[in-house]
XYZ file of C-alpha atoms in Angstrom:
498
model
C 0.000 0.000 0.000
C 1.947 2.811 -1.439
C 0.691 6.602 -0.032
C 1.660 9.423 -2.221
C 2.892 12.302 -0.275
C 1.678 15.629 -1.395
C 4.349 18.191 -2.865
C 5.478 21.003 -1.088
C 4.861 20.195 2.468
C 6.400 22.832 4.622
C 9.771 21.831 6.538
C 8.018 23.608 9.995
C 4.546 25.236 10.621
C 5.250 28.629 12.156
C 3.052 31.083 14.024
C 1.694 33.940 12.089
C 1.787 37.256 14.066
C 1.362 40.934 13.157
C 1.387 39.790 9.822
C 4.764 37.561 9.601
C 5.682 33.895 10.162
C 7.766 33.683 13.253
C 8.680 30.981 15.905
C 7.362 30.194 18.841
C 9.606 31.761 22.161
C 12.833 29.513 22.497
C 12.378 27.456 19.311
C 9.614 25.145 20.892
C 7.836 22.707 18.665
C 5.697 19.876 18.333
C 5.498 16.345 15.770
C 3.060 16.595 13.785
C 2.035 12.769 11.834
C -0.384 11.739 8.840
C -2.572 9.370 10.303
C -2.319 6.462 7.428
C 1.105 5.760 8.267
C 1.584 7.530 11.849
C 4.801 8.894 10.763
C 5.984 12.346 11.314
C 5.948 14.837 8.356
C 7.109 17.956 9.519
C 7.023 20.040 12.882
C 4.649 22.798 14.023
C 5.853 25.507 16.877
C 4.525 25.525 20.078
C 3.256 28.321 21.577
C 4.252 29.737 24.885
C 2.220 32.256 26.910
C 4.671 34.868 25.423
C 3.642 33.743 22.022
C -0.415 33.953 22.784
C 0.318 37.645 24.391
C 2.323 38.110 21.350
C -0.758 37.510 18.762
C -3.388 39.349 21.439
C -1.452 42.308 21.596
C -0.883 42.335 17.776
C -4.984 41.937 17.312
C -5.351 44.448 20.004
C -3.369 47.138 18.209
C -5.418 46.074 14.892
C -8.466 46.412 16.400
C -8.177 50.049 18.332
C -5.545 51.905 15.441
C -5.755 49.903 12.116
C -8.886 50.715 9.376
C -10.530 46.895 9.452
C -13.022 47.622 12.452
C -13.860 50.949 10.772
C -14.252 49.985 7.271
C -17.689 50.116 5.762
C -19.275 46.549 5.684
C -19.265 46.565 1.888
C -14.989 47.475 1.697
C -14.736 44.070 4.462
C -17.329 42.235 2.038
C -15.388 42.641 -0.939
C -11.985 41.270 0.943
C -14.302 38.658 2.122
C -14.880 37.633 -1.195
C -11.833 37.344 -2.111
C -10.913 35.399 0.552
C -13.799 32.892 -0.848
C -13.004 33.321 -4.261
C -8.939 32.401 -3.569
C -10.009 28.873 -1.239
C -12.852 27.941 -4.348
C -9.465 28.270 -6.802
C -7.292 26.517 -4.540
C -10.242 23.577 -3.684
C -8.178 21.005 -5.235
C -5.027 21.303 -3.319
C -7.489 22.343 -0.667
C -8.742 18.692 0.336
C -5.390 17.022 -0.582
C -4.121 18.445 2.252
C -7.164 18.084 3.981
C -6.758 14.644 3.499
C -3.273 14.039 4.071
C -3.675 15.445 7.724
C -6.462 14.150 9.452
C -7.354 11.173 6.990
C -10.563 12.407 5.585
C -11.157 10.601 2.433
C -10.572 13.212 -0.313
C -13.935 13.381 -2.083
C -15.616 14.393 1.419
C -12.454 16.850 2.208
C -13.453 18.743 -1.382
C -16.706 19.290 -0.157
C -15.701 20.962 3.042
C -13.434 23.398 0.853
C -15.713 24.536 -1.088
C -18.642 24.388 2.310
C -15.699 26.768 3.824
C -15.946 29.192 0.815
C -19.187 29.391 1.203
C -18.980 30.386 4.510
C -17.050 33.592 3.675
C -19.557 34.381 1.013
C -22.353 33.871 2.994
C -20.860 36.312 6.104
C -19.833 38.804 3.411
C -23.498 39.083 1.392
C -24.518 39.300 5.151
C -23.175 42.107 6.752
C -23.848 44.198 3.337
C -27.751 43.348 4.284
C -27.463 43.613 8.002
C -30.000 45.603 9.461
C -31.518 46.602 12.965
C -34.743 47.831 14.425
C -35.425 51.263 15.148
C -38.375 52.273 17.755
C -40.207 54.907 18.226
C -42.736 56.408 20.561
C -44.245 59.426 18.318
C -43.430 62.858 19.565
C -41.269 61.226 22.077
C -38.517 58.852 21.048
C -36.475 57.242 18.650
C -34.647 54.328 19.710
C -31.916 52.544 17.624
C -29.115 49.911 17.791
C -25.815 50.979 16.816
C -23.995 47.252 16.329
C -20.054 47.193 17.128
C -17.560 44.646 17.232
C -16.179 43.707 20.106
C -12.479 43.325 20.192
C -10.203 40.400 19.809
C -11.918 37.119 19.383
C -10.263 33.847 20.346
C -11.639 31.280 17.710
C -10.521 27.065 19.165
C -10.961 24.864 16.642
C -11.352 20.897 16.759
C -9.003 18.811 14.433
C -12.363 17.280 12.568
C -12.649 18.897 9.156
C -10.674 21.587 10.508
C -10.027 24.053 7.770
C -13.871 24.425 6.838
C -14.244 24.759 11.248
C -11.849 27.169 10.826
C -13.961 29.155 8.655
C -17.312 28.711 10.117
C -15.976 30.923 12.924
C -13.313 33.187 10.702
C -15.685 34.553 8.418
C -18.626 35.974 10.586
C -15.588 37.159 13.214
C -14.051 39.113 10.459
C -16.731 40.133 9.044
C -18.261 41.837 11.896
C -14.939 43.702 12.618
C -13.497 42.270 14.832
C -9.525 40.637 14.871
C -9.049 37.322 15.415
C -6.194 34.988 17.133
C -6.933 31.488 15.939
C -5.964 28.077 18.041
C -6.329 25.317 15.969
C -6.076 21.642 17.349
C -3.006 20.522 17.533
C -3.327 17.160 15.474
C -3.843 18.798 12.383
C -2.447 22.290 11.792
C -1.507 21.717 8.606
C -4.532 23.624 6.856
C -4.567 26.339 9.239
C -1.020 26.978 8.137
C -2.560 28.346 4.460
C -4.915 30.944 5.948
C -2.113 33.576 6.372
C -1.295 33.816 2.637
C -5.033 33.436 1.571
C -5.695 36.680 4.099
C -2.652 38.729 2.281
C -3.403 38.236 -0.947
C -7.602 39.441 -0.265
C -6.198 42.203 1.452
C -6.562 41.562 4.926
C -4.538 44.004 7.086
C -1.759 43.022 9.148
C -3.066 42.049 12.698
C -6.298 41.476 11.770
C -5.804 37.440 11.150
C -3.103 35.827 13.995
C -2.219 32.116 14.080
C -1.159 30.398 17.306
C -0.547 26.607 17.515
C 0.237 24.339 20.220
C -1.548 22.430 23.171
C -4.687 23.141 24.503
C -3.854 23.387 27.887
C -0.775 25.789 26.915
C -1.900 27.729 24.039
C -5.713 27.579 24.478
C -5.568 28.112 28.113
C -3.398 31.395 27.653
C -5.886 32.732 24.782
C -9.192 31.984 27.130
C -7.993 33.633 30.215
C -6.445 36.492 28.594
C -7.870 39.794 29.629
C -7.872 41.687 26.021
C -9.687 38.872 24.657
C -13.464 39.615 25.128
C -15.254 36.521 23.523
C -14.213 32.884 23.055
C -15.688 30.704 19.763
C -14.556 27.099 20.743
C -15.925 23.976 18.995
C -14.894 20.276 21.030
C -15.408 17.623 23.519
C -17.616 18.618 26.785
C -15.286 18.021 29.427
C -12.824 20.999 27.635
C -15.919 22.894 27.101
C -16.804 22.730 30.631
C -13.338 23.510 31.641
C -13.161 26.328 29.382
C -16.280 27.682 30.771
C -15.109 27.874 34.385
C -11.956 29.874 33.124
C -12.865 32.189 31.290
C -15.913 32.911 34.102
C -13.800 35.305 36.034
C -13.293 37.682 32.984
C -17.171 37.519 31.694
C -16.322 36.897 28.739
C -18.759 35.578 25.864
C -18.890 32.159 24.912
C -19.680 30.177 22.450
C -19.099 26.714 23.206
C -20.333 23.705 20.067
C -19.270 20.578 22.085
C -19.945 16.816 21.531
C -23.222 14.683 20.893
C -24.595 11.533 20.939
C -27.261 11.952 18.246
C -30.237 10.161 17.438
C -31.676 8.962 14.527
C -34.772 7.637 15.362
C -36.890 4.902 12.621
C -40.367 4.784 12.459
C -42.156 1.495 10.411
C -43.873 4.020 7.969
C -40.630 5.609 6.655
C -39.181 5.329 3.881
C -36.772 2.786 4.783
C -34.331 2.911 1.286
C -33.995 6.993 2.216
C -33.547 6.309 6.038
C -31.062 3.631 5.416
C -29.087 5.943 3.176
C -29.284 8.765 5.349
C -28.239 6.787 9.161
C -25.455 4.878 7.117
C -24.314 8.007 5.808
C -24.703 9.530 9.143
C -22.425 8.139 11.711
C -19.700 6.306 8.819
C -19.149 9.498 6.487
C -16.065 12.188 7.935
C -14.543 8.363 9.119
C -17.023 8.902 11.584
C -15.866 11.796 13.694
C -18.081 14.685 13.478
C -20.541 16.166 16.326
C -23.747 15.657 14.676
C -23.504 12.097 13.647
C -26.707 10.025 14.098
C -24.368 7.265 16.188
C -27.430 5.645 18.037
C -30.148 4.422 15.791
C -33.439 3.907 17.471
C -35.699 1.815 15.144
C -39.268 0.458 15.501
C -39.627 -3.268 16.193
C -41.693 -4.220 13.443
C -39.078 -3.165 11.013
C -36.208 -4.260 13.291
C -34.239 -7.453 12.316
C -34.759 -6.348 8.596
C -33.644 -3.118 9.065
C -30.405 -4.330 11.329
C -30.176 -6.898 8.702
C -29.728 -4.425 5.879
C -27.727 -1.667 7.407
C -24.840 -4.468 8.480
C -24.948 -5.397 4.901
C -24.284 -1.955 3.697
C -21.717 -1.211 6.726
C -19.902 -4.655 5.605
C -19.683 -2.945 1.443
C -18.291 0.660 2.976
C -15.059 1.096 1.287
C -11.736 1.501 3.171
C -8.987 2.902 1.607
C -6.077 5.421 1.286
C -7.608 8.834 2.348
C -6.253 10.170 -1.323
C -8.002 7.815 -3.455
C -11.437 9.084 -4.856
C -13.224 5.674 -3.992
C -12.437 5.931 -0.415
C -15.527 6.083 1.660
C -14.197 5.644 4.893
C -10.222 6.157 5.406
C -7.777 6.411 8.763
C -8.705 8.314 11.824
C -7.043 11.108 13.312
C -4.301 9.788 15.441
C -2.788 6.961 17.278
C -4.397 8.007 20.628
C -8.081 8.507 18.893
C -7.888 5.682 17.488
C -6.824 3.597 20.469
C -10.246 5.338 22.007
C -12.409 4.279 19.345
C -11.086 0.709 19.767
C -11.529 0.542 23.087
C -14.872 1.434 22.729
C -15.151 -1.461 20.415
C -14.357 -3.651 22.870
C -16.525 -2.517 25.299
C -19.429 -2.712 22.811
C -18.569 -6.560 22.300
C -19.700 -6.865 26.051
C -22.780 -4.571 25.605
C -24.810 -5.541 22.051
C -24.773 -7.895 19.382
C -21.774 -7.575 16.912
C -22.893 -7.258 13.344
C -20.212 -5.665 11.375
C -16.628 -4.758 11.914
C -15.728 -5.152 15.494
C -11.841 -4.466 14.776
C -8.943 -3.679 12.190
C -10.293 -3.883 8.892
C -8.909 -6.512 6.017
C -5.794 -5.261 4.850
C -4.627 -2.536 6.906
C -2.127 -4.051 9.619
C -0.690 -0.327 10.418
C -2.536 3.255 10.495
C -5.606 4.102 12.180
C -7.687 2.000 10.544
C -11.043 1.087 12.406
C -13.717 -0.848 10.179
C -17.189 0.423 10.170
C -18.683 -1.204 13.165
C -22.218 -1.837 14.211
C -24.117 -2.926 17.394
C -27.417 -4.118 18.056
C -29.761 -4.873 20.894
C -27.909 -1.974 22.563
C -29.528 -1.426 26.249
C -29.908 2.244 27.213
C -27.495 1.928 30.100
C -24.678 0.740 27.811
C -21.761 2.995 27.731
C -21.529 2.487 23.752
C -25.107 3.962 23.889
C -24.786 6.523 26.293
C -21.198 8.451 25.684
C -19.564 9.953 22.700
C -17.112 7.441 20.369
C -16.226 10.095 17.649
C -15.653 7.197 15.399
C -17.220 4.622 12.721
C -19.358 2.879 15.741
C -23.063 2.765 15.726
C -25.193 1.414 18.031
C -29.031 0.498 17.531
C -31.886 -0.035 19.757
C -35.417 -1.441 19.440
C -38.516 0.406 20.407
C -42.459 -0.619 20.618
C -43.990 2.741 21.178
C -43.297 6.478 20.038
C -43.675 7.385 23.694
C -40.495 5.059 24.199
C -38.643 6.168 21.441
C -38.593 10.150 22.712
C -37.487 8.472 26.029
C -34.944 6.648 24.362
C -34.191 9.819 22.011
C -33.104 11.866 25.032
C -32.201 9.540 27.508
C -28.251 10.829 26.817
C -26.476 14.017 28.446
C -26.387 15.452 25.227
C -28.146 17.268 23.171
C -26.689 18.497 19.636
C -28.892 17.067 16.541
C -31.344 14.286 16.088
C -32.713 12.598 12.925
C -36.716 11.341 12.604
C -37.558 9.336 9.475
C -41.540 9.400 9.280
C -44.334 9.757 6.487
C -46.974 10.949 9.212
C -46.401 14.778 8.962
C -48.235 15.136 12.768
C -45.725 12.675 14.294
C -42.953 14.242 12.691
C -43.360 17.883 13.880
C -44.724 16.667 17.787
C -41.944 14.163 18.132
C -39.333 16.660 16.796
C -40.347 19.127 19.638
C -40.164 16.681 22.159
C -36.287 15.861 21.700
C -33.919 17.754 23.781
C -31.334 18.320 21.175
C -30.462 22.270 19.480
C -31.052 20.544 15.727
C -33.425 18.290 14.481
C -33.829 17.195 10.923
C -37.057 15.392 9.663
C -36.669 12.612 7.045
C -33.280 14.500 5.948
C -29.814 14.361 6.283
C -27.410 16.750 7.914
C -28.148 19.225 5.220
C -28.092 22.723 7.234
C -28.982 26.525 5.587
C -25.993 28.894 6.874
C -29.051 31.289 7.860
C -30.016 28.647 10.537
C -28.795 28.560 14.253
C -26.299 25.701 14.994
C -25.762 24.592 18.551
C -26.636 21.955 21.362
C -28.804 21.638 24.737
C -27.356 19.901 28.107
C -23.600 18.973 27.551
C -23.756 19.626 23.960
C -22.628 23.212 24.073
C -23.638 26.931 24.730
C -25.240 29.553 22.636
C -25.893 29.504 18.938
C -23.828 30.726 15.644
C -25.008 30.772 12.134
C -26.707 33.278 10.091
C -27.903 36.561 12.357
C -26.512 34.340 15.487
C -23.541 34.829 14.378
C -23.716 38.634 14.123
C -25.348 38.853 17.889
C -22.397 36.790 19.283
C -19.666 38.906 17.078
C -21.208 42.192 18.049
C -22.401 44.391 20.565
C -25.669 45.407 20.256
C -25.707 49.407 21.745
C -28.941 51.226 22.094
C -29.475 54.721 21.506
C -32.232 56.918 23.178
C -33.016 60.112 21.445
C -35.594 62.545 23.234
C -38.358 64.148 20.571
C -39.669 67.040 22.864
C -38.319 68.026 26.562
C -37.088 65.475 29.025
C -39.598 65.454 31.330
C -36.974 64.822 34.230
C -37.759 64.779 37.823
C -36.488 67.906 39.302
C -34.489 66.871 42.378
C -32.637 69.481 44.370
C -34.496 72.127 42.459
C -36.889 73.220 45.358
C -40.559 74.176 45.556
């Protein structure tokens, strides 16, 4: 199995600050591996808390002397463009790296560059249309919101499709005005590494866009307790979330927090079983299984069980492993040694806890890399810890259910909440059930298809807040409200005497 290294890798990932690559304090730096072979390519620096006060400072000075927070939304929205219009012309070499990084298979890693294009182009159309209300009392007063950025904002991203993660939160923060310093995960900085010259040639000013890398307990922790940095965007696991939280609580800061789920996808007899086998398949196997929303517990009505289980083992047994690079590839190698040696142990414990009926282990013909085969359970009991916490991997479990009272139990019977999935043809079940689940998303006899104008975000220990669309702009922004008086004040007159 021969794996074709891309051209051109860089030697060492720096840190972009104040609008040149430099090194992190001391020459510090990290390994960082492709996951198909799990040997090292090249070496990323490691950021200090130097380095993070460093890039805050340099976003500070951005943000209260350069032009970007003062420019008229349509001068940002035509930089914004560009910045969409230079990542659609470099798609190709895009997703290779993509790919070579974090083991996406590179047909799924093209559609997240051009999904992070879109982003920008979305954010930029936006804040050319943004509008606000303005009140009035006649003959007495006008009220209106003037909308400002607010400062620095410290954007964490997850090493899960990160470039198009990465610009989910870059565009709207940008956008809006504000300067950014962005922590990417540490696994796979690679793609971060090309926003710096996409930024320069739109036009971006220097400052405005600043790249720190490193550990999350180093890096991250410096950039979330760090007193010139008003608002925190971080997407991850819960327990970091939570952690995050609790630090950043002393400085009030705003928070945006898109953390893990346990999503069902929940079968009723009277779907359309061809679409809903297409769709939970697709679900929790696609992105090698490790993205927030997939549908990893499948709840599915007992009439239509042992067929159904039947059929979706068939289809998980045909799901195509392979090099992340070649086009076939349907599933390819997970992230890094340590996730994988997670998801595996999670297959293990699933051996103990349902009925093995696909996968369960290595698949054929991949001795070395991160190479879990798509892996299903059934007859999965609530309690079971393969039903109950987050894998991040190509494991699914299913469950039975007899009544649509059960299944909503079953549904939210998780400490999370992100997305759910309900494949009916009876429109009143759809719409009641859906408003039952605890979860921030649900999606009715569709895939994880979302419209950028929508809110995205969780309930319970799926996360905080809400981005996307107009979400965005209230989290990005400060929303100030001005009082103007139409005739005299009217005020009390203390102190003034009889």
């Amino acid at each position: 199995m021969t794996y074709q290294k891309p051209a051109d890798l860089p030697e060492k990932i720096q840190l972009f600050i104040d609008g040149e690559f430099v090194d992190a304090e001391g020459g510090a730096q990290f390994d960082v591996i492709e996951p198909v072979s799990n040997e090292v390519y090249t070496k990323a620096a490691s950021a200090s808390k130097a380095d993070v006060d460093r890039a805050v400072a340099a976003a500070k000075r951005a943000f209260d002397e350069g032009p970007w927070p003062k420019m008229l939304p349509r001068e940002r929205s035509r930089i914004l463009h560009k910045v969409a219009d230079i990542v659609e012309s470099r798609d190709d070499r895009l997703a290779l790296i993509e790919s070579w990084d974090s083991g996406l298979p590179i047909t799924q890693a093209k559609g997240q560059a051009r999904r992070a294009a879109e982003n920008f182009r979305f954010f930029a159309d936006l804040i050319v249309a943004e509008h606000d209300n303005v009140t009035k009392v006649p003959g007495r007063q006008i009220n209106y919101v003037n909308r400002k950025p607010k400062g620095v904002a410290g954007l964490i991203t997850p090493w899960n499709v990160p470039f198009m993660q990465e610009s989910w939160k870059l565009a709207p923060a940008l956008a809006t005005g504000n300067t950014v310093v962005l922590k990417p995960a540490s696994y796979t900085p690679l793609s971060a590494a090309l926003w710096p010259e996409i930024f320069r040639e739109a036009g971006v000013p220097d400052g405005v866009f600043n790249l720190i890398l490193g550990s999350g307990g180093v890096a991250g922790d410096a950039l979330v307790k760090h007193p010139d940095v008003p608002l925190i965007s971080f997407t991850g696991d819960s327990s970091t979330g939570a952690m995050i939280s609790t630090n950043a609580a002393p400085f009030l800061k705003g928070l945006s927090l898109e953390l893990g789920g346990k999503s069902p996808s929940v079968v009723f007899a009277d779907a359309d079983l061809e679409e809903a086998l297409d769709a939970t398949v697709f679900s929790v196997f696609s992105l090698n299984g490790e993205r927030c929303t997939a549908g990893s517990r499948v709840l599915v009505e007992r009439s239509i069980y042992d067929d159904f289980v039947a059929r979706y083992a068939e289809r998980a047994k045909n799901i195509v492993i392979g090099l992340p690079s070649d086009p076939a590839t349907e599933v390819g190698a997970l992230v890094h040694p340590s996730h994988f040696e997670k998801v595996m142990s999670y297959v293990e414990i699933g051996k103990s806890e349902g009925r093995l009926v696909a996968g369960g282990g290595r698949p054929e013909g991949f001795p070395e890399g991160n190479y879990v085969a798509p892996t299903v359970f059934a007859d999965v009991k609530p309690e079971a810890r393969i039903f109950q916490e987050e894998i991040f991997g190509p494991v699914v479990a299913i469950t039975p259910f007899d009544t649509d009272e059960e299944a909503l139990q079953l549904a939210n019977d998780t400490k999370y909440g992100l997305a759910a999935y309900v494949w009916t043809s009876n429109l009143k079940r759809a719409h009641n059930f859906a408003h039952g689940i605890e979860s921030g998303m649900v999606w009715l006899n569709s895939n994880n298809v979302r419209d950028l104008r929508t809110p995205f975000g969780g309930v319970k220990a799926s996360g905080l807040g809400r981005e996307g669309g107009y979400r965005s702009v209230d989290f990005y922004t400060t929303a100030q409200s001005i009082q103007i008086t139409l005739n005299e004040a009217h005020s009390p007159r203390f102190g003034a005497g009889k």
